[in-house]
Amino acid sequence: METAGTTQNNKDQEAGLFLASFIEFNTKERVENMPELPEVENVRNGLKQLIVGKRITGARVLWPNIIKDPSVTEFKQRIEGQEIKDIRRRGKFLLFVLSRDVLISHLRMEGKYRLEGPEVPLTKHTHVIFELDSKEELRYLDVRKFGKMSLVEKADLDEHPSMRSLGPEPTDDTLETIYLIKALKKTERPVKACLLDQKIVAGIGNIYADEILYDAYIHPERKGKELNEDEIKRLRDSIISIMNRAVEKGGTTIRTYANAYGAEGSYQECLAVYGRTEEVCPRCQHTIRKIKVGQRGTHYCPQCQKAGRE
DNA sequence: CAAGAGGCCTGTTAGC
DNA sequence: TGCTAACAGGCCTCTT
């Protein structure tokens, strides 16, 4: 793992953009930042100020598996010369709107972008480099190499496999109660798994799924079909309010490198259960527990979130 | 069709 | 102490 203070390149990191993040809660539990919707939104805002209007003069791909489609050769050829017109977001996907194409970028667990001068040495986790006409480089770093990029024509964006099956954004305008009732009422899956399913709602990851269920007083293992309409209504409200609040706070970042735009988030101060295993529930003083639900680490309060009714 | 398993990766950690 | 093996995690692909 990288550390913030290693003297030599510390200055460089602070000078460039490092919308990044490692989360360190306490000595018991350390979790790396997995960018969910609020974190991606934060990255989007930072990048927007820094690179919109600049032109990509070339691309270097050091780890080919990051590029999902088209082929690496075509990817590099096509992106060259295109101007960055806008940066958008859909779910957890970052969308670089270019002159002709859209670059779809998913950070997965640890992907991050840095804007640096070419003289700044590459780290071993740098996998893709976009050279800009401003003489800077937009660099993609990813310790796990899990992130993916696709380049598609604008007209084909909605039909791209990554976009096509995404559910609605978790906002008041787009996530309807009726829709959520329909989606949950027909499934045996635990509600936690449903929240993580991007086809049902886009943008929720492991941190906010736990926070949402806590906020809604719903046990993560309850099956979708056994939730009543009032509970699903409550769940919908929690989805929207938690995600809105997290976006306002700039997402969750426990420890971050400084950057010129102060893009680190502060939602970690609001986390009630995530990363707080064996701590005291802020509502009822019961002990927060960690279990596994659908292969995922899950934090909840056994007192506030009963497995039975409520 | 829905749902679960496997694969992608590597730093960290549990277990010997 | 030093080593290996298991694990985490989001999404896609394959299988059932």
Tab-separated table of C-alpha atoms (C1' of nucleotides) in Angstrom:
chain	number	residue	atom	x	y	z
A	1	MET	CA	0.000	0.000	0.000
A	2	GLU	CA	1.107	3.499	-0.743
A	3	THR	CA	1.718	5.930	2.023
A	4	ALA	CA	1.065	9.613	2.014
A	5	GLY	CA	4.210	10.967	3.407
A	6	THR	CA	7.111	9.379	1.607
A	7	THR	CA	9.113	12.544	1.307
A	8	GLN	CA	10.344	12.511	-2.259
A	9	ASN	CA	7.139	12.379	-4.256
A	10	ASN	CA	4.912	13.838	-1.581
A	11	LYS	CA	5.300	17.282	-3.037
A	12	ASP	CA	4.436	16.064	-6.478
A	13	GLN	CA	1.345	14.321	-5.265
A	14	GLU	CA	0.124	17.408	-3.537
A	15	ALA	CA	0.770	19.488	-6.603
A	16	GLY	CA	-1.202	17.183	-8.852
A	17	LEU	CA	-4.709	15.945	-8.544
A	18	PHE	CA	-5.089	12.864	-6.484
A	19	LEU	CA	-8.721	12.084	-6.061
A	20	ALA	CA	-7.981	9.146	-4.077
A	21	SER	CA	-8.498	7.516	-0.959
A	22	PHE	CA	-7.667	4.978	1.505
A	23	ILE	CA	-9.961	4.524	4.373
A	24	GLU	CA	-8.533	3.875	7.726
A	25	PHE	CA	-11.120	3.615	10.441
A	26	ASN	CA	-9.249	2.343	13.405
A	27	THR	CA	-6.686	-0.237	14.270
A	28	LYS	CA	-9.220	-3.028	14.244
A	29	GLU	CA	-10.536	-2.576	10.773
A	30	ARG	CA	-8.903	-0.947	7.831
A	31	VAL	CA	-10.783	-0.680	4.589
A	32	GLU	CA	-9.702	0.673	1.283
A	33	ASN	CA	-11.935	3.095	-0.460
A	34	MET	CA	-14.259	1.563	-2.977
A	35	PRO	CA	-15.618	4.371	-5.022
A	36	GLU	CA	-19.400	4.288	-5.030
A	37	LEU	CA	-21.676	6.872	-6.574
A	38	PRO	CA	-20.799	9.744	-4.197
A	39	GLU	CA	-17.064	9.211	-4.567
A	40	VAL	CA	-17.316	8.980	-8.346
A	41	GLU	CA	-19.382	12.154	-8.355
A	42	ASN	CA	-16.659	13.842	-6.348
A	43	VAL	CA	-13.980	12.649	-8.744
A	44	ARG	CA	-16.104	13.882	-11.632
A	45	ASN	CA	-16.340	17.379	-10.167
A	46	GLY	CA	-12.618	17.528	-9.548
A	47	LEU	CA	-11.689	16.283	-12.987
A	48	LYS	CA	-14.174	18.567	-14.658
A	49	GLN	CA	-12.415	21.666	-13.366
A	50	LEU	CA	-9.042	20.311	-14.333
A	51	ILE	CA	-9.337	18.781	-17.781
A	52	VAL	CA	-12.473	19.870	-19.641
A	53	GLY	CA	-11.409	21.763	-22.748
A	54	LYS	CA	-8.095	19.981	-23.022
A	55	ARG	CA	-7.205	17.699	-25.893
A	56	ILE	CA	-5.833	14.183	-25.702
A	57	THR	CA	-2.734	14.024	-27.847
A	58	GLY	CA	-1.898	10.414	-27.148
A	59	ALA	CA	-2.500	7.462	-24.884
A	60	ARG	CA	-0.210	4.848	-23.409
A	61	VAL	CA	-1.544	1.605	-22.032
A	62	LEU	CA	0.782	-0.172	-19.623
A	63	TRP	CA	-1.690	-2.831	-18.499
A	64	PRO	CA	-3.830	-3.918	-21.454
A	65	ASN	CA	-6.531	-5.647	-19.395
A	66	ILE	CA	-7.740	-2.278	-18.155
A	67	ILE	CA	-9.038	-1.650	-21.671
A	68	LYS	CA	-12.191	-3.678	-22.132
A	69	ASP	CA	-13.111	-2.550	-25.598
A	70	PRO	CA	-12.209	-1.910	-28.332
A	71	SER	CA	-8.743	-3.447	-28.788
A	72	VAL	CA	-5.885	-1.545	-27.170
A	73	THR	CA	-4.560	-0.564	-30.594
A	74	GLU	CA	-7.893	0.840	-31.704
A	75	PHE	CA	-8.439	2.470	-28.314
A	76	LYS	CA	-5.204	4.413	-28.604
A	77	GLN	CA	-5.770	5.349	-32.229
A	78	ARG	CA	-9.301	6.555	-31.759
A	79	ILE	CA	-8.818	8.564	-28.599
A	80	GLU	CA	-5.894	10.492	-29.996
A	81	GLY	CA	-6.805	14.028	-30.999
A	82	GLN	CA	-10.164	14.094	-29.249
A	83	GLU	CA	-11.034	16.978	-26.968
A	84	ILE	CA	-12.504	16.422	-23.505
A	85	LYS	CA	-15.860	18.156	-23.752
A	86	ASP	CA	-17.491	17.158	-20.503
A	87	ILE	CA	-17.348	14.668	-17.682
A	88	ARG	CA	-20.464	12.922	-16.543
A	89	ARG	CA	-21.437	9.995	-14.391
A	90	ARG	CA	-23.889	7.122	-14.557
A	91	GLY	CA	-24.071	4.921	-11.494
A	92	LYS	CA	-20.467	4.272	-10.550
A	93	PHE	CA	-19.253	4.829	-14.111
A	94	LEU	CA	-17.283	7.921	-14.986
A	95	LEU	CA	-18.044	9.162	-18.507
A	96	PHE	CA	-15.513	11.295	-20.347
A	97	VAL	CA	-17.437	12.921	-23.162
A	98	LEU	CA	-14.987	13.480	-26.002
A	99	SER	CA	-15.285	15.060	-29.433
A	100	ARG	CA	-16.642	11.942	-31.033
A	101	ASP	CA	-16.569	9.146	-28.460
A	102	VAL	CA	-17.299	8.599	-24.803
A	103	LEU	CA	-14.686	7.055	-22.552
A	104	ILE	CA	-16.445	4.875	-20.003
A	105	SER	CA	-14.285	4.398	-16.939
A	106	HIS	CA	-15.026	2.258	-13.913
A	107	LEU	CA	-12.701	2.640	-10.925
A	108	ARG	CA	-13.852	-0.576	-9.252
A	109	MET	CA	-12.100	-0.798	-5.909
A	110	GLU	CA	-9.058	1.378	-6.084
A	111	GLY	CA	-8.908	3.158	-9.382
A	112	LYS	CA	-7.913	6.804	-9.273
A	113	TYR	CA	-6.880	9.588	-11.601
A	114	ARG	CA	-3.999	11.951	-11.194
A	115	LEU	CA	-3.110	14.949	-13.268
A	116	GLU	CA	0.629	15.359	-13.296
A	117	GLY	CA	3.464	16.765	-15.284
A	118	PRO	CA	5.346	14.282	-17.465
A	119	GLU	CA	8.423	14.782	-15.313
A	120	VAL	CA	6.741	13.212	-12.303
A	121	PRO	CA	7.935	9.594	-12.076
A	122	LEU	CA	5.344	6.911	-12.692
A	123	THR	CA	4.482	4.631	-9.821
A	124	LYS	CA	4.198	0.920	-10.367
A	125	HIS	CA	0.431	1.231	-10.138
A	126	THR	CA	0.089	3.526	-13.137
A	127	HIS	CA	-1.599	1.612	-15.949
A	128	VAL	CA	-2.986	4.099	-18.443
A	129	ILE	CA	-1.650	7.528	-19.394
A	130	PHE	CA	-3.451	10.160	-21.431
A	131	GLU	CA	-1.176	12.846	-22.754
A	132	LEU	CA	-2.847	16.242	-22.959
A	133	ASP	CA	-2.168	19.276	-25.109
A	134	SER	CA	-1.625	21.229	-21.886
A	135	LYS	CA	1.621	19.274	-21.489
A	136	GLU	CA	0.139	17.456	-18.538
A	137	GLU	CA	-0.702	13.797	-18.213
A	138	LEU	CA	-3.904	12.327	-16.918
A	139	ARG	CA	-2.809	9.096	-15.289
A	140	TYR	CA	-4.927	6.176	-14.224
A	141	LEU	CA	-3.665	4.283	-11.184
A	142	ASP	CA	-5.092	1.089	-9.809
A	143	VAL	CA	-3.366	-1.194	-7.322
A	144	ARG	CA	-5.708	-4.112	-8.002
A	145	LYS	CA	-5.868	-3.578	-11.764
A	146	PHE	CA	-9.598	-4.170	-11.525
A	147	GLY	CA	-10.718	-0.981	-13.218
A	148	LYS	CA	-12.044	-1.047	-16.765
A	149	MET	CA	-12.247	1.413	-19.639
A	150	SER	CA	-14.308	1.326	-22.800
A	151	LEU	CA	-14.424	3.699	-25.720
A	152	VAL	CA	-17.740	3.957	-27.543
A	153	GLU	CA	-19.303	6.270	-30.055
A	154	LYS	CA	-21.664	8.744	-28.444
A	155	ALA	CA	-24.655	7.339	-30.263
A	156	ASP	CA	-23.914	3.850	-28.934
A	157	LEU	CA	-23.424	4.816	-25.295
A	158	ASP	CA	-26.816	3.754	-24.000
A	159	GLU	CA	-26.538	0.412	-25.741
A	160	HIS	CA	-23.124	-0.396	-24.357
A	161	PRO	CA	-23.281	-3.490	-22.111
A	162	SER	CA	-22.064	-1.468	-19.114
A	163	MET	CA	-24.862	1.080	-19.484
A	164	ARG	CA	-27.713	-0.917	-20.917
A	165	SER	CA	-28.802	-2.808	-17.849
A	166	LEU	CA	-28.217	-0.108	-15.221
A	167	GLY	CA	-31.174	0.672	-13.016
A	168	PRO	CA	-32.349	4.207	-12.182
A	169	GLU	CA	-30.155	6.708	-10.387
A	170	PRO	CA	-31.005	6.915	-6.680
A	171	THR	CA	-32.672	10.315	-6.783
A	172	ASP	CA	-36.145	11.498	-5.940
A	173	ASP	CA	-36.897	12.139	-9.602
A	174	THR	CA	-35.704	8.828	-10.973
A	175	LEU	CA	-36.277	6.162	-8.341
A	176	GLU	CA	-39.980	5.481	-8.019
A	177	THR	CA	-41.490	3.658	-5.074
A	178	ILE	CA	-43.714	1.550	-7.330
A	179	TYR	CA	-40.713	0.440	-9.329
A	180	LEU	CA	-38.787	-0.582	-6.226
A	181	ILE	CA	-41.758	-2.478	-4.838
A	182	LYS	CA	-42.044	-4.413	-8.093
A	183	ALA	CA	-38.331	-5.167	-8.188
A	184	LEU	CA	-38.140	-6.398	-4.588
A	185	LYS	CA	-41.477	-8.161	-4.272
A	186	LYS	CA	-40.518	-10.818	-6.792
A	187	THR	CA	-37.189	-11.907	-5.370
A	188	GLU	CA	-35.950	-14.331	-2.742
A	189	ARG	CA	-32.616	-12.565	-2.519
A	190	PRO	CA	-31.578	-10.749	0.650
A	191	VAL	CA	-32.358	-7.052	0.428
A	192	LYS	CA	-28.670	-6.236	0.838
A	193	ALA	CA	-27.901	-8.157	-2.368
A	194	CYS	CA	-30.705	-6.261	-4.112
A	195	LEU	CA	-29.207	-2.906	-3.124
A	196	LEU	CA	-25.862	-3.980	-4.563
A	197	ASP	CA	-27.502	-5.114	-7.797
A	198	GLN	CA	-26.825	-2.312	-10.266
A	199	LYS	CA	-29.752	-3.441	-12.393
A	200	ILE	CA	-32.171	-2.511	-9.615
A	201	VAL	CA	-30.601	0.800	-8.555
A	202	ALA	CA	-27.368	2.220	-9.963
A	203	GLY	CA	-24.517	3.437	-7.809
A	204	ILE	CA	-24.893	1.748	-4.430
A	205	GLY	CA	-21.894	-0.197	-3.127
A	206	ASN	CA	-21.046	-2.020	0.049
A	207	ILE	CA	-20.586	1.003	2.301
A	208	TYR	CA	-23.826	2.773	1.467
A	209	ALA	CA	-25.863	-0.430	1.283
A	210	ASP	CA	-25.122	-0.993	4.963
A	211	GLU	CA	-25.804	2.633	5.844
A	212	ILE	CA	-29.074	2.665	3.925
A	213	LEU	CA	-30.392	-0.490	5.582
A	214	TYR	CA	-29.463	0.854	8.978
A	215	ASP	CA	-31.205	4.129	8.227
A	216	ALA	CA	-34.317	2.244	7.120
A	217	TYR	CA	-34.321	-0.092	10.132
A	218	ILE	CA	-34.178	-3.144	7.858
A	219	HIS	CA	-32.146	-6.284	8.501
A	220	PRO	CA	-29.782	-6.958	5.579
A	221	GLU	CA	-30.741	-10.622	5.305
A	222	ARG	CA	-34.460	-10.105	4.879
A	223	LYS	CA	-35.693	-11.295	1.520
A	224	GLY	CA	-36.985	-8.777	-0.967
A	225	LYS	CA	-40.382	-10.423	-1.163
A	226	GLU	CA	-40.943	-10.388	2.585
A	227	LEU	CA	-40.661	-6.609	2.864
A	228	ASN	CA	-43.997	-4.864	3.022
A	229	GLU	CA	-44.815	-1.738	1.061
A	230	ASP	CA	-44.223	0.593	3.971
A	231	GLU	CA	-40.776	-0.853	4.478
A	232	ILE	CA	-39.920	-0.545	0.797
A	233	LYS	CA	-41.154	3.027	0.832
A	234	ARG	CA	-38.928	3.680	3.818
A	235	LEU	CA	-36.053	1.935	2.048
A	236	ARG	CA	-36.506	4.137	-0.991
A	237	ASP	CA	-36.418	7.266	1.160
A	238	SER	CA	-33.263	6.045	2.895
A	239	ILE	CA	-31.584	5.258	-0.424
A	240	ILE	CA	-32.240	8.762	-1.663
A	241	SER	CA	-31.374	10.639	1.515
A	242	ILE	CA	-28.201	8.695	2.286
A	243	MET	CA	-26.890	9.016	-1.258
A	244	ASN	CA	-27.783	12.713	-1.421
A	245	ARG	CA	-26.093	13.429	1.853
A	246	ALA	CA	-23.000	11.456	0.836
A	247	VAL	CA	-22.757	13.397	-2.425
A	248	GLU	CA	-23.068	16.676	-0.511
A	249	LYS	CA	-20.256	15.599	1.772
A	250	GLY	CA	-18.084	14.643	-1.164
A	251	GLY	CA	-18.239	10.938	-0.439
A	252	THR	CA	-16.387	8.877	2.090
A	253	THR	CA	-12.684	9.356	2.525
A	254	ILE	CA	-10.914	8.570	5.724
A	255	ARG	CA	-7.450	9.428	4.595
A	256	THR	CA	-6.628	11.191	1.403
A	257	TYR	CA	-3.804	12.924	-0.295
A	258	ALA	CA	-4.163	16.647	-0.430
A	259	ASN	CA	-4.981	18.164	-3.752
A	260	ALA	CA	-5.494	21.596	-5.138
A	261	TYR	CA	-9.254	21.343	-5.152
A	262	GLY	CA	-9.895	19.953	-1.722
A	263	ALA	CA	-11.789	17.056	-3.191
A	264	GLU	CA	-11.614	14.739	-0.231
A	265	GLY	CA	-14.971	13.752	1.172
A	266	SER	CA	-16.129	13.781	4.757
A	267	TYR	CA	-19.027	11.358	4.861
A	268	GLN	CA	-16.993	9.011	7.023
A	269	GLU	CA	-18.087	11.213	9.926
A	270	CYS	CA	-21.652	10.184	9.193
A	271	LEU	CA	-21.120	6.454	8.965
A	272	ALA	CA	-23.255	4.723	11.551
A	273	VAL	CA	-22.415	1.059	11.031
A	274	TYR	CA	-19.905	0.576	8.221
A	275	GLY	CA	-16.473	-0.149	9.644
A	276	ARG	CA	-17.823	0.125	13.171
A	277	THR	CA	-17.887	-3.551	14.101
A	278	GLU	CA	-18.089	-4.035	17.864
A	279	GLU	CA	-18.715	-0.331	18.374
A	280	VAL	CA	-21.830	1.067	19.990
A	281	CYS	CA	-24.933	1.759	17.915
A	282	PRO	CA	-25.571	5.522	17.923
A	283	ARG	CA	-29.318	4.925	18.248
A	284	CYS	CA	-29.727	2.170	20.806
A	285	GLN	CA	-26.278	1.478	22.315
A	286	HIS	CA	-26.400	-2.136	21.194
A	287	THR	CA	-23.199	-3.520	19.632
A	288	ILE	CA	-22.726	-3.274	15.858
A	289	ARG	CA	-22.074	-6.689	14.324
A	290	LYS	CA	-20.448	-7.831	11.129
A	291	ILE	CA	-21.790	-10.776	9.175
A	292	LYS	CA	-21.632	-12.088	5.603
A	293	VAL	CA	-24.557	-11.576	3.298
A	294	GLY	CA	-24.249	-12.888	-0.236
A	295	GLN	CA	-20.435	-13.123	0.102
A	296	ARG	CA	-20.200	-9.497	1.269
A	297	GLY	CA	-19.067	-8.139	4.585
A	298	THR	CA	-22.145	-6.558	6.176
A	299	HIS	CA	-22.398	-4.281	9.199
A	300	TYR	CA	-25.655	-3.813	11.072
A	301	CYS	CA	-27.242	-3.286	14.457
A	302	PRO	CA	-29.041	-6.430	15.630
A	303	GLN	CA	-31.257	-4.323	17.875
A	304	CYS	CA	-32.374	-1.674	15.378
A	305	GLN	CA	-32.513	-3.983	12.381
A	306	LYS	CA	-34.517	-7.002	13.414
A	307	ALA	CA	-34.622	-10.080	11.211
A	308	GLY	CA	-38.336	-10.499	11.828
A	309	ARG	CA	-40.796	-7.710	11.149
A	310	GLU	CA	-39.231	-4.584	12.528
B	1	DC	C1'	-35.206	-15.554	-16.941
B	2	DA	C1'	-32.995	-15.420	-12.250
B	3	DA	C1'	-29.272	-16.452	-9.384
B	4	DG	C1'	-24.956	-18.343	-8.098
B	5	DA	C1'	-20.044	-19.462	-9.075
B	6	DG	C1'	-15.683	-18.346	-11.149
B	7	DG	C1'	-12.327	-15.024	-12.780
B	8	DC	C1'	-9.907	-10.856	-12.678
B	9	DC	C1'	-5.745	-8.860	-9.212
B	10	DT	C1'	-2.541	-7.937	-5.276
B	11	DG	C1'	-1.730	-6.101	-0.473
B	12	DT	C1'	-2.780	-7.690	3.862
B	13	DT	C1'	-3.354	-11.006	7.267
B	14	DA	C1'	-4.292	-15.493	9.423
B	15	DG	C1'	-2.253	-19.772	10.121
B	16	DC	C1'	1.354	-22.949	10.169
C	1	DT	C1'	10.386	-15.562	12.430
C	2	DG	C1'	9.316	-16.585	7.691
C	3	DC	C1'	6.558	-18.587	4.577
C	4	DT	C1'	2.187	-19.816	2.156
C	5	DA	C1'	-2.699	-19.635	1.574
C	6	DA	C1'	-6.864	-17.369	2.174
C	7	DC	C1'	-9.300	-13.287	1.644
C	8	DA	C1'	-11.560	-8.927	-0.041
C	9	DG	C1'	-14.136	-6.552	-3.464
C	10	DG	C1'	-17.498	-4.868	-8.230
C	11	DC	C1'	-18.632	-6.417	-12.281
C	12	DC	C1'	-18.655	-9.520	-16.251
C	13	DT	C1'	-19.100	-14.140	-18.125
C	14	DC	C1'	-20.477	-18.679	-17.786
C	15	DT	C1'	-23.339	-22.264	-15.843
C	16	DT	C1'	-27.340	-24.125	-13.783
